[in-house]
Structure formats: structure tokens, C-alpha cells
C-alpha positions as a printed Julia matrix, in Angstrom:
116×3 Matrix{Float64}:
 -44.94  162.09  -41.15
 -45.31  162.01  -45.09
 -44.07  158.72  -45.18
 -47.1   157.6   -42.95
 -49.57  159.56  -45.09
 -48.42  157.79  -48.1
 -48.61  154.5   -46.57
 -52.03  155.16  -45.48
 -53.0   156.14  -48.89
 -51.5   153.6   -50.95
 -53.52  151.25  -48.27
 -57.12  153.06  -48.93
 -56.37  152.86  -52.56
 -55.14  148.68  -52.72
 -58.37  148.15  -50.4
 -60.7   150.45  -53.01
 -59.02  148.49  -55.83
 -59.9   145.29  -54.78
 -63.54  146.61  -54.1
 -64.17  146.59  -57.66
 -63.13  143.49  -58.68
 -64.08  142.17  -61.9
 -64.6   138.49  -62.61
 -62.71  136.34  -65.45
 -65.58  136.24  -68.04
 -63.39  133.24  -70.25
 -64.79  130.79  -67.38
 -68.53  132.04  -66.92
 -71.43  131.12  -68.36
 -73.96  133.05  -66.09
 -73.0   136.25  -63.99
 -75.8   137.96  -62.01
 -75.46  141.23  -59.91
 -77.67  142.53  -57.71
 -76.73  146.26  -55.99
 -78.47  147.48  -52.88
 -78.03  150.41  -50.57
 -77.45  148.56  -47.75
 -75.54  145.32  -49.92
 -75.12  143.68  -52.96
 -76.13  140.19  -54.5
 -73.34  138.32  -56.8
 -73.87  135.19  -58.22
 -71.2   133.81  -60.64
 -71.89  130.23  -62.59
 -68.48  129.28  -64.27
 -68.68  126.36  -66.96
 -67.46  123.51  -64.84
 -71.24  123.91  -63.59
 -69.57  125.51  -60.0
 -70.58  128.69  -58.54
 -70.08  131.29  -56.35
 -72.84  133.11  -54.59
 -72.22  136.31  -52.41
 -74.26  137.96  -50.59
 -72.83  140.89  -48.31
 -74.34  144.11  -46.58
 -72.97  146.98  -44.8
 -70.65  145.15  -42.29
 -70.86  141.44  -43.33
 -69.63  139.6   -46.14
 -70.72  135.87  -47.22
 -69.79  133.47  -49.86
 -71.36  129.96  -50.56
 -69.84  128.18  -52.74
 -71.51  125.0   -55.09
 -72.52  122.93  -58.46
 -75.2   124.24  -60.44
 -77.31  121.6   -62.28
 -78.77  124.1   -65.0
 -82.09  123.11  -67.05
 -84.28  124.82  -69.25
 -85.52  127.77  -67.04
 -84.03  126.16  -63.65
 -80.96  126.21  -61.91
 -80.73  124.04  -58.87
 -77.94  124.58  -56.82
 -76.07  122.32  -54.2
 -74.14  124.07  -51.98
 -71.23  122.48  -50.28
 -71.88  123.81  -47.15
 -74.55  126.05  -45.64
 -77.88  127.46  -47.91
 -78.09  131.03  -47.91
 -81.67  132.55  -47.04
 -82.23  132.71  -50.9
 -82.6   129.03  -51.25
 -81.53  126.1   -53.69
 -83.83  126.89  -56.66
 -84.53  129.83  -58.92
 -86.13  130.26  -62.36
 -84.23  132.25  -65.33
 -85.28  134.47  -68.12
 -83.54  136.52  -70.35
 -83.21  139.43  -67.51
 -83.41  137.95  -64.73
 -82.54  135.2   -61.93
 -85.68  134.54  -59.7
 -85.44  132.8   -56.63
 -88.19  130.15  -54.91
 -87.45  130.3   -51.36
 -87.42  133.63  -50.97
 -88.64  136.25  -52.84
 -85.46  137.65  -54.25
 -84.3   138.54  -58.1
 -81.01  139.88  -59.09
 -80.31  141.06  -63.32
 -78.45  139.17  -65.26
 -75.72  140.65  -66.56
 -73.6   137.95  -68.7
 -75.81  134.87  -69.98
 -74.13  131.75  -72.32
 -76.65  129.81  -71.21
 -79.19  130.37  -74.36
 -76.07  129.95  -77.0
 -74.64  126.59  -75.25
């Protein structure tokens, strides 16, 4: 009977661990976060112009994955597969990511973009 509590435990723990994953900020360029009480927003932009955006809520998960083409105060993206409901085009400030399509803006948390 303990050993079952234990593996249960250790189990809850590994799955909480992973949870709270942080990224590998040596690659990124741009990292954007978004938290919700029903979801959060991610969006990572790594320096080989890829990117990762998630997008998950209370019992779904979602990531599209893409290249970035990054101008001034623009970042288009092209997704290799489907477009999530935020769209292909948002504006950038110092604080903030702003999407187009869809009324949607998520902080910025890490930004090289001004320095490169």
C-alpha cells in the first residue's frame, strides 16, 4: 500500500514539474506570456526566425508551430500548418504583442528584438 502511495506521488510531482517548464532563453529572441483563469497564451520566437505559439485552456492544449518574418513593429508569422484564431499578424511595442485578427495582446516578457 505505501509503495502505491509513493508511486502516485512521485507521478503528481513529475507531471507538476513539467507544468512549469521554463524555456532555453540562449535561443530566443522574443518570449511572450499571456496567463488566464481559464488558459494561458505562450508565444516563443527563437533566433532561427521559428516559433512556437501555444495556446491552451482548461482541458485543451494547442501548439502551432512557424517562421516569423520580424520588421520594425510587425511580426508576420507563417505557420506550417493550421492558423490559430489569433491570426498571422500582430504589432509590437516595448510591452506588448498585439494581434490583428483578433483582438488579443499577451506581455512581453524577454525582447532582443530592439538590441539586434
Amino acid at each position: 500500500m505505501n509503495i502505491q502511495k509513493l508511486v502516485i506521488i512521485i507521478g503528481v510531482l513529475t507531471t507538476l514539474a513539467s507544468c512549469f517548464r521554463k524555456p532555453n532563453m540562449e535561443n530566443i529572441i522574443l518570449y511572450a506570456h499571456r496567463e488566464a483563469p481559464l488558459g494561458h497564451i505562450h508565444l516563443t520566437v527563437f533566433k532561427d526566425s521559428t516559433f512556437e505559439f501555444e495556446l491552451s485552456g482548461i482541458t485543451t492544449s494547442k501548439i502551432w508551430k512557424g517562421k516569423a518574418v520580424i520588421e520594425k513593429d510587425s511580426i508576420n508569422f507563417n505557420y506550417y500548418d493550421s492558423i490559430p484564431i489569433v491570426g498571422k499578424r500582430a504589432y509590437y511595442n516595448n510591452k506588448y504583442i498585439e494581434y490583428l485578427d483578433r483582438p488579443e495582446r499577451i506581455e512581453i516578457k524577454f525582447n532582443k528584438l530592439k538590441s539586434e
